[in-house]
Coordinates of C-alpha atoms in Angstrom, one line a residue:
M6 CA 0.0 0.0 0.0
A7 CA 1.4 3.4 -1.0
N8 CA 2.3 5.9 1.8
N9 CA 0.2 9.0 1.2
Y10 CA 1.6 11.0 4.2
N11 CA 2.0 14.5 3.0
P12 CA 2.4 16.7 5.9
D13 CA 1.9 20.6 5.8
V14 CA 5.6 21.8 6.0
L15 CA 4.4 24.8 8.1
N16 CA 3.0 22.3 10.7
C17 CA 6.5 20.8 10.9
I18 CA 8.1 24.2 11.3
A19 CA 5.8 25.2 14.0
N20 CA 7.3 22.6 16.2
L21 CA 11.0 23.5 15.8
S22 CA 11.8 25.2 19.0
N23 CA 10.6 27.0 22.2
D24 CA 12.6 30.2 21.2
E25 CA 10.8 31.0 18.0
V26 CA 7.0 30.1 18.4
F27 CA 5.9 29.4 14.9
T28 CA 2.1 29.3 14.2
P29 CA 0.5 26.0 13.1
P30 CA -1.8 26.5 10.1
A31 CA -4.9 25.2 12.1
L32 CA -4.3 27.9 14.7
A33 CA -3.8 30.6 12.2
N34 CA -7.2 29.7 10.7
Q35 CA -8.9 29.8 14.1
V36 CA -7.7 33.3 14.5
L37 CA -8.9 34.2 11.0
D38 CA -12.3 32.8 11.8
M39 CA -12.8 35.6 14.3
L40 CA -12.8 38.2 11.5
P41 CA -16.0 39.1 9.6
Q42 CA -15.7 36.7 6.7
E43 CA -17.1 39.3 4.3
L44 CA -13.6 40.9 4.4
F45 CA -12.4 38.0 2.2
S46 CA -14.9 38.9 -0.5
N47 CA -13.8 42.5 -0.8
P48 CA -11.1 43.3 -3.3
A49 CA -10.1 46.5 -1.3
T50 CA -9.4 44.7 2.0
T51 CA -5.8 45.0 3.0
F52 CA -4.0 42.7 5.5
L53 CA -0.6 43.0 7.2
D54 CA 1.4 40.5 9.2
P55 CA 4.1 42.7 10.8
F56 CA 6.1 39.9 12.3
T57 CA 5.8 37.0 9.8
K58 CA 7.9 33.9 10.5
S59 CA 6.7 31.1 8.4
G60 CA 4.2 33.1 6.3
V61 CA 1.3 31.0 7.5
F62 CA -1.1 33.8 8.1
L63 CA -0.4 35.3 4.8
R64 CA -0.8 32.1 3.0
E65 CA -4.1 31.2 4.7
I66 CA -5.5 34.8 4.0
V67 CA -4.6 34.3 0.3
K68 CA -6.5 31.1 0.3
R69 CA -9.6 32.8 1.7
L70 CA -9.3 35.8 -0.7
D71 CA -8.9 33.4 -3.6
R72 CA -12.2 31.8 -2.8
G73 CA -14.0 35.0 -1.8
L74 CA -13.1 37.0 -4.9
E75 CA -13.7 34.2 -7.5
A76 CA -17.1 35.8 -8.6
Q77 CA -15.7 39.3 -8.9
I78 CA -12.4 38.4 -10.5
P79 CA -13.0 35.0 -12.4
D80 CA -9.6 34.8 -14.1
R81 CA -7.5 32.9 -11.5
Q82 CA -4.1 34.5 -12.5
Q83 CA -5.6 38.0 -12.5
R84 CA -7.2 37.3 -9.2
I85 CA -4.0 35.9 -7.6
D86 CA -2.0 38.9 -9.0
H87 CA -4.5 41.4 -7.5
I88 CA -4.4 39.7 -4.0
M89 CA -0.7 39.4 -3.9
H90 CA 0.1 43.0 -5.2
S91 CA -2.7 45.0 -3.5
Q92 CA -4.1 43.1 -0.5
V93 CA -1.4 41.1 1.4
F94 CA 1.6 42.4 3.1
G95 CA 4.2 41.2 5.6
I96 CA 7.3 42.3 7.5
A97 CA 9.7 39.4 8.3
C98 CA 11.3 38.9 11.7
T99 CA 14.6 37.7 10.3
E100 CA 16.3 37.1 7.0
L101 CA 15.5 33.4 7.4
T102 CA 11.9 34.0 8.0
A103 CA 11.7 36.4 5.2
H104 CA 12.8 33.6 2.9
L105 CA 10.4 31.1 4.5
S106 CA 7.4 33.6 4.2
R107 CA 8.1 34.3 0.6
R108 CA 8.3 30.7 -0.3
S109 CA 5.0 30.1 1.6
L110 CA 3.3 33.0 -0.1
Y111 CA 4.8 33.1 -3.6
C112 CA 6.0 29.6 -3.8
S113 CA 9.5 31.1 -4.7
K114 CA 12.2 32.6 -2.7
H115 CA 12.4 35.2 -5.4
P116 CA 9.1 37.0 -6.1
D117 CA 10.7 38.5 -9.3
G118 CA 11.7 35.1 -10.6
P119 CA 10.1 32.8 -13.1
H120 CA 8.7 30.4 -10.5
S121 CA 6.7 33.0 -8.5
V122 CA 3.0 32.5 -8.7
S123 CA 2.7 36.2 -9.1
R124 CA 5.6 38.2 -10.5
F125 CA 7.0 41.3 -8.9
D126 CA 9.6 43.6 -10.2
N127 CA 11.6 43.5 -7.0
P128 CA 13.2 40.6 -5.1
E129 CA 11.1 41.1 -1.9
G130 CA 7.5 41.3 -3.2
N131 CA 5.3 42.5 -0.5
I132 CA 7.3 40.9 2.3
Q133 CA 9.8 43.4 3.6
Y134 CA 13.0 42.6 5.7
K135 CA 15.5 45.1 6.8
A136 CA 18.6 44.1 8.9
L137 CA 18.4 46.9 11.4
R138 CA 20.7 47.7 14.3
H139 CA 19.5 48.6 17.8
T140 CA 19.5 52.3 18.8
W141 CA 21.5 52.4 22.0
E142 CA 20.8 54.7 24.8
G143 CA 23.2 53.9 27.6
N144 CA 23.4 50.2 27.6
K145 CA 19.9 49.4 26.4
C146 CA 18.0 49.8 23.1
K147 CA 15.6 52.7 23.2
Y148 CA 13.0 50.9 21.2
C149 CA 12.9 47.3 22.6
G150 CA 15.2 47.4 25.7
A151 CA 17.7 45.0 24.4
S152 CA 20.9 44.6 26.3
M153 CA 23.9 46.3 24.6
E154 CA 26.2 43.7 26.1
V155 CA 24.2 40.9 24.5
Y156 CA 23.1 42.3 21.2
D157 CA 25.8 44.7 20.0
R158 CA 27.7 41.9 18.3
G159 CA 28.6 43.0 14.8
D160 CA 27.1 42.6 11.4
A161 CA 27.6 38.8 11.1
A162 CA 25.1 37.8 13.9
E163 CA 21.3 38.3 13.9
Q164 CA 20.4 41.5 15.9
Y165 CA 16.7 40.7 16.5
A166 CA 16.1 44.5 16.0
Y167 CA 12.6 43.9 14.7
Q168 CA 11.7 46.5 12.0
F169 CA 8.0 47.0 13.2
I170 CA 9.0 48.1 16.7
H171 CA 12.3 49.9 15.9
T172 CA 10.7 53.0 14.4
D173 CA 8.5 55.9 15.7
N174 CA 6.3 55.8 12.7
P175 CA 5.3 52.2 11.8
E176 CA 2.7 53.5 9.3
N177 CA 5.6 54.7 7.0
I178 CA 7.0 51.3 6.4
F179 CA 4.5 50.6 3.6
K180 CA 3.1 54.1 3.5
M181 CA -0.5 52.9 3.7
T182 CA -3.2 52.0 6.1
F183 CA -4.5 48.5 6.7
D184 CA -7.9 47.1 7.4
V185 CA -6.4 44.0 9.3
I186 CA -3.2 43.6 11.2
I187 CA -2.8 40.0 12.3
G188 CA -0.1 37.6 13.5
N189 CA 2.0 36.0 16.2
P190 CA 4.7 38.4 17.5
P191 CA 8.0 37.5 19.0
Y192 CA 7.2 37.0 22.7
Q193 CA 10.4 38.0 24.5
L194 CA 14.2 38.9 24.3
D195 CA 17.0 38.2 26.6
D196 CA 17.7 41.4 28.5
G197 CA 21.0 40.4 29.9
G198 CA 19.7 40.1 33.4
F199 CA 20.7 37.4 36.0
G200 CA 19.9 33.8 34.9
A201 CA 17.2 33.5 32.4
S202 CA 16.0 37.0 32.6
A203 CA 14.0 38.2 29.5
K204 CA 12.0 41.2 28.4
A205 CA 8.5 40.8 27.2
L206 CA 8.4 42.1 23.5
Y207 CA 4.7 41.3 22.6
P208 CA 3.4 44.4 24.3
L209 CA 5.6 46.6 22.1
F210 CA 4.0 45.0 19.0
V211 CA 0.5 45.4 20.2
K212 CA 1.2 49.1 21.0
Q213 CA 2.9 49.7 17.8
A214 CA 0.0 48.1 15.8
L215 CA -2.5 50.3 17.6
K216 CA -0.6 53.4 16.2
I217 CA -1.6 52.3 12.8
N218 CA -5.2 52.2 13.9
P219 CA -6.4 49.2 11.8
R220 CA -10.1 48.3 11.6
Y221 CA -9.3 44.9 13.1
L222 CA -6.3 43.8 15.2
C223 CA -5.7 40.0 15.9
M224 CA -2.8 38.7 17.8
I225 CA -1.7 35.5 19.5
I226 CA 0.2 36.5 22.8
P227 CA 1.2 35.0 26.1
A228 CA -1.5 35.2 28.7
R229 CA 0.7 36.2 31.6
W230 CA -0.4 39.9 30.9
Y231 CA -3.6 39.0 32.7
A232 CA -2.3 39.2 36.2
G233 CA 1.6 39.2 36.5
G234 CA 4.8 39.1 34.5
K235 CA 7.9 41.2 34.4
D236 CA 7.2 44.8 33.3
L237 CA 3.7 44.1 32.2
D238 CA 1.8 46.5 34.5
K239 CA 1.4 49.3 32.0
F240 CA 0.4 46.9 29.2
R241 CA -2.2 45.2 31.4
D242 CA -3.6 48.7 32.2
I243 CA -3.9 49.3 28.4
M244 CA -5.6 46.1 27.6
L245 CA -8.0 46.2 30.6
S246 CA -9.1 49.7 29.5
E247 CA -9.7 48.6 26.0
R248 CA -13.4 48.3 25.3
R249 CA -12.7 47.6 21.6
I250 CA -11.8 44.0 22.4
R251 CA -14.7 41.9 21.0
Y252 CA -13.3 38.4 21.6
I253 CA -10.6 36.7 23.8
H254 CA -9.8 33.0 23.3
D255 CA -8.0 31.7 26.4
F256 CA -5.7 28.7 26.5
P257 CA -4.4 27.9 30.0
D258 CA -2.4 25.1 28.5
A259 CA -0.2 26.6 25.7
S260 CA 0.5 23.3 24.1
E261 CA -3.0 23.2 22.8
C262 CA -1.9 26.0 20.5
F263 CA 1.7 25.1 20.1
P264 CA 2.3 21.3 20.4
G265 CA 5.4 20.6 22.3
V266 CA 6.0 24.2 23.5
E267 CA 5.8 25.2 27.1
I268 CA 4.7 28.8 27.8
K269 CA 4.0 29.2 31.4
G270 CA 0.6 30.9 32.0
G271 CA -0.7 29.8 28.7
V272 CA -1.6 31.9 25.7
C273 CA -4.6 33.8 24.3
Y274 CA -5.6 35.4 21.0
F275 CA -7.9 38.4 20.7
L276 CA -9.8 40.5 18.1
M277 CA -9.9 44.3 18.7
E278 CA -12.3 46.2 16.5
R279 CA -11.8 49.9 15.8
H280 CA -15.5 50.9 16.1
Y281 CA -16.6 48.6 18.7
N282 CA -17.2 49.7 22.3
G283 CA -18.5 47.1 24.7
P284 CA -17.9 44.0 26.7
A285 CA -15.8 41.1 25.3
V286 CA -16.9 37.5 24.8
V287 CA -14.3 35.3 26.7
Y288 CA -13.8 31.8 25.6
T289 CA -11.9 29.1 27.6
H290 CA -10.4 26.3 25.7
K291 CA -9.4 23.0 27.2
N292 CA -8.7 19.6 25.8
G293 CA -9.5 20.8 22.2
I294 CA -12.9 22.3 23.0
I295 CA -14.4 25.5 24.3
V296 CA -15.5 24.6 27.8
S297 CA -16.8 28.0 28.7
S298 CA -17.9 31.2 27.2
M299 CA -19.2 34.6 28.7
E300 CA -19.8 38.1 27.5
R301 CA -18.4 40.3 30.2
E302 CA -16.2 43.4 31.0
I303 CA -12.6 42.6 31.0
K304 CA -12.0 45.1 33.6
E305 CA -13.9 44.8 36.9
S306 CA -13.9 47.6 39.5
Y307 CA -12.8 45.3 42.3
C308 CA -9.8 43.9 40.6
D309 CA -6.7 45.3 38.8
T310 CA -6.2 42.1 36.8
F311 CA -8.1 40.1 34.2
I312 CA -10.2 37.4 35.8
R313 CA -9.3 34.3 33.7
S314 CA -12.1 32.0 34.6
N315 CA -15.7 32.9 33.6
E316 CA -17.1 30.7 36.3
A317 CA -15.2 32.4 39.0
V318 CA -16.7 35.9 38.3
S319 CA -19.8 35.4 40.5
I320 CA -17.8 33.8 43.2
I321 CA -15.3 36.6 43.5
K322 CA -18.2 39.2 43.6
K323 CA -19.6 37.5 46.6
V324 CA -16.2 37.4 48.3
V325 CA -15.6 41.1 47.5
A326 CA -19.0 42.1 48.9
K327 CA -17.8 41.0 52.4
K328 CA -15.2 43.8 52.2
E329 CA -12.7 41.8 54.2
K330 CA -8.9 42.5 54.5
S331 CA -6.7 40.7 52.1
F332 CA -4.5 37.7 52.9
S333 CA -1.8 39.5 51.1
D334 CA -1.6 41.9 54.0
I335 CA 0.3 39.2 56.0
V336 CA 2.4 37.9 53.1
H337 CA 6.0 39.0 53.2
P338 CA 8.7 39.4 50.6
A339 CA 10.9 36.5 49.6
M340 CA 14.0 38.2 51.0
T341 CA 12.4 38.7 54.5
F342 CA 15.5 37.4 56.2
G343 CA 18.1 38.3 53.5
I344 CA 19.0 34.7 52.7
R345 CA 19.3 33.9 49.1
T346 CA 17.9 30.7 47.5
Y347 CA 21.3 29.3 46.4
V348 CA 22.9 29.2 49.9
K349 CA 25.0 26.1 49.8
E350 CA 26.7 25.9 53.2
F351 CA 25.3 26.1 56.8
D352 CA 27.2 26.6 60.0
S353 CA 25.7 23.4 61.4
D354 CA 23.5 20.5 60.6
V355 CA 22.2 20.4 64.1
P356 CA 20.8 23.0 66.6
N357 CA 23.1 24.8 68.8
P358 CA 22.8 27.8 71.2
G359 CA 23.2 31.0 69.1
Y360 CA 22.1 29.3 65.9
T361 CA 18.9 29.7 63.9
K362 CA 17.1 27.0 61.9
V363 CA 16.9 27.7 58.1
Y364 CA 14.3 26.3 55.8
A365 CA 16.1 26.2 52.5
Q366 CA 15.6 24.6 49.0
K367 CA 15.0 20.9 49.7
T368 CA 16.9 21.0 53.0
I369 CA 17.2 22.4 56.5
G370 CA 20.3 23.7 58.2
Y371 CA 21.5 26.1 60.9
I372 CA 23.3 29.3 60.7
K373 CA 24.7 31.7 63.3
T374 CA 22.0 34.1 64.3
E375 CA 24.3 37.0 64.1
K376 CA 24.6 36.3 60.3
I377 CA 20.8 37.2 59.7
T378 CA 20.8 40.7 58.3
Q379 CA 17.1 41.5 58.5
G380 CA 13.6 40.3 59.7
H381 CA 14.8 39.8 63.3
N382 CA 11.4 40.6 64.7
Y383 CA 10.0 37.5 63.0
I384 CA 12.7 35.0 64.1
N385 CA 11.0 34.0 67.3
Q386 CA 7.4 34.0 66.2
W387 CA 5.1 31.3 64.6
K388 CA 5.1 31.7 60.8
V389 CA 3.9 29.6 57.7
I390 CA 5.9 29.4 54.7
I391 CA 5.0 28.3 51.1
P392 CA 7.4 27.8 48.2
E393 CA 7.9 30.9 46.0
A394 CA 7.8 29.0 42.8
I395 CA 5.2 26.2 42.2
G396 CA 4.2 24.6 38.9
S397 CA 3.1 26.4 35.7
G398 CA 0.4 28.6 36.9
E399 CA -2.5 26.7 35.5
M400 CA -5.4 26.9 38.1
G401 CA -6.0 23.6 39.8
K402 CA -2.6 22.0 39.1
D403 CA -0.4 23.9 41.4
I404 CA -0.9 22.7 45.1
L405 CA 0.4 25.0 47.7
K406 CA 2.2 23.0 50.4
P407 CA 2.4 25.2 53.6
I408 CA 5.1 24.5 56.2
L409 CA 5.0 25.5 59.8
S410 CA 8.0 27.7 60.7
E411 CA 8.3 27.6 64.4
P412 CA 10.0 30.2 66.8
G413 CA 13.7 30.2 66.2
S414 CA 13.5 29.5 62.5
I415 CA 13.7 31.5 59.2
N416 CA 13.5 30.7 55.6
T417 CA 15.6 31.4 52.4
E418 CA 13.9 33.2 49.5
T419 CA 12.9 29.7 48.2
Y420 CA 9.8 30.4 50.4
I421 CA 7.3 33.1 51.0
M422 CA 6.5 33.7 54.6
N423 CA 3.0 34.6 55.9
G424 CA 2.2 35.6 59.5
P425 CA 3.4 36.0 62.1
Y426 CA 0.8 34.3 64.3
N427 CA 0.2 34.6 68.0
S428 CA 0.4 30.9 68.7
K429 CA 1.0 27.5 67.2
A430 CA -2.8 26.9 67.1
E431 CA -3.2 30.0 65.1
A432 CA -0.6 29.1 62.6
E433 CA -2.0 25.5 62.2
N434 CA -5.5 27.1 61.7
A435 CA -3.9 29.2 58.9
V436 CA -2.4 26.0 57.4
S437 CA -6.0 24.6 57.4
Y438 CA -7.1 27.5 55.4
I439 CA -4.3 27.5 52.9
Q440 CA -5.0 23.7 52.3
T441 CA -8.7 24.4 51.2
K442 CA -9.8 24.3 47.6
F443 CA -11.4 27.7 48.1
F444 CA -8.1 29.2 49.0
H445 CA -6.4 27.6 46.0
M446 CA -9.2 28.9 43.7
M447 CA -8.7 32.5 44.8
V448 CA -5.0 32.4 44.5
G449 CA -5.4 30.9 41.0
L450 CA -7.3 34.0 39.8
K451 CA -4.1 35.9 39.9
K452 CA -1.4 33.1 39.7
I453 CA -0.9 32.4 36.2
T454 CA 2.9 31.7 36.3
Q455 CA 4.9 29.6 38.6
H456 CA 5.6 32.5 41.1
T457 CA 3.6 33.0 44.4
T458 CA 4.6 36.5 45.4
N459 CA 2.6 38.7 47.6
K460 CA 0.4 39.8 44.6
V461 CA -1.2 36.5 43.9
Y462 CA -2.9 36.5 47.3
K463 CA -4.6 39.9 46.7
L464 CA -8.0 38.5 46.1
V465 CA -7.8 35.9 48.9
P466 CA -9.8 37.1 51.9
L467 CA -8.1 37.1 55.3
Q468 CA -9.8 34.9 57.9
D469 CA -10.2 34.6 61.7
F470 CA -7.6 32.1 62.7
S471 CA -9.0 31.4 66.2
H472 CA -10.3 28.2 64.7
P473 CA -9.5 25.9 61.7
W474 CA -11.2 26.2 58.3
T475 CA -12.7 23.7 55.9
D476 CA -14.2 24.2 52.4
E477 CA -17.6 23.5 53.6
M478 CA -17.3 26.4 56.2
L479 CA -16.1 28.8 53.5
Y480 CA -18.8 27.8 51.0
K481 CA -21.4 28.5 53.6
K482 CA -19.8 31.8 54.7
Y483 CA -19.7 33.2 51.2
G484 CA -23.2 31.7 50.1
L485 CA -21.9 29.8 47.2
T486 CA -24.4 28.0 45.0
D487 CA -24.2 24.3 44.1
E488 CA -22.9 25.3 40.6
E489 CA -20.2 27.5 42.1
I490 CA -19.1 24.8 44.6
A491 CA -19.1 22.3 41.8
F492 CA -16.8 24.5 39.7
I493 CA -14.3 24.8 42.6
E494 CA -14.4 21.1 43.3
S495 CA -13.8 20.3 39.7
M496 CA -11.0 22.8 39.2
I497 CA -8.8 22.0 42.2
R498 CA -7.4 18.6 42.6
P499 CA -7.6 17.0 46.1
M500 CA -5.2 18.1 48.7
E501 CA -2.6 15.6 49.7

């Protein structure tokens, strides 16, 4: 029997690496489905992918235009020439992706060559690429924040100075307006910080696209802007204030969009419409299907973040109505005691007078109390500590494991401390609260990455710790319905 396996090459490219997240054709079509489909039957509609990598969006747009314009332009070659020359445009991320995109769109690396499906009189066609250099101000690029130490490396190496965001006037690149700006921008760039430090780039692409003011803006971006992320506060404020967003499709597990790729916090794609002013329809995708949809405001008065889960909206409103203090009020910074995560050596493996117990990463040791530089007022009190980094940020999968930190003990920045508590009983009652599914659900509303800093506890209400807590007690206190309880029970896996 003959082997008829003939995979789409752009599906294969989409799985190449975590560094360059290429878009699978199926995902590109899901994003295109959000647009009014009559756009593809209008010979005047213009499209721009300002960060094309494989050319998949441009290719799929051409397919739709080819079908949609058949009645108006019956001659196939005339129709393709019109689409390629007047309707579809791209800006490549790198020289390599420029070649890939031109092959995808024109079936030839050279649009001015004999094999191009539509002949141009230039070697680029409508897909531009310019090898730009960063513009240094001090030791950072003024446009993207790239580190001069990392990216000032001569002409031979790729600079990653993306054309679309390295200009004050993106509308001048093609000197035209666009009805649709669409694509999947680069997500981040190493900024030369400690360890795996990286600067988010996708907010720059969104803001630059808004300068051009298209009729429709569609992008696939990481979802960490919802509630956290390095340097994302201003971008989050912009997105939350946008009442032009008509649809948000949310994927807590990014591998549903990009198989084999891990993006902590998941991804989303959205449609922003220039003349729309209203609530958005929020869709939640899991296991290949839409499990929830709701039309709602993306900014709520009681919250400075985007509430990811539709089902949680009614729950949080009931909690906020109590006007209680926040659990974050008793959550302290990671460096409360000034001891770094990577401490390797202790002064002793056993307790001694003048020594303090240290809860460190996967171990316990003792250091001389005189070495502790800060947080002295908490040393001899009851505390509870929780690991600072847990899991991926997907609600229900990251189980918080609290540890009692007794008087005479401290923790490294591996843990986040809450308290202090007046007694062991109070601390144990706090542990009982932390171990509830209710607590985990409220944390999960703001925890969309692995980190559990003070901010993720902002929506968690503070309780009276003169007695222990159970989920049943909390469900009754906040008057949750059977449906709301079922949602919490289904989302949070059982505590160990």
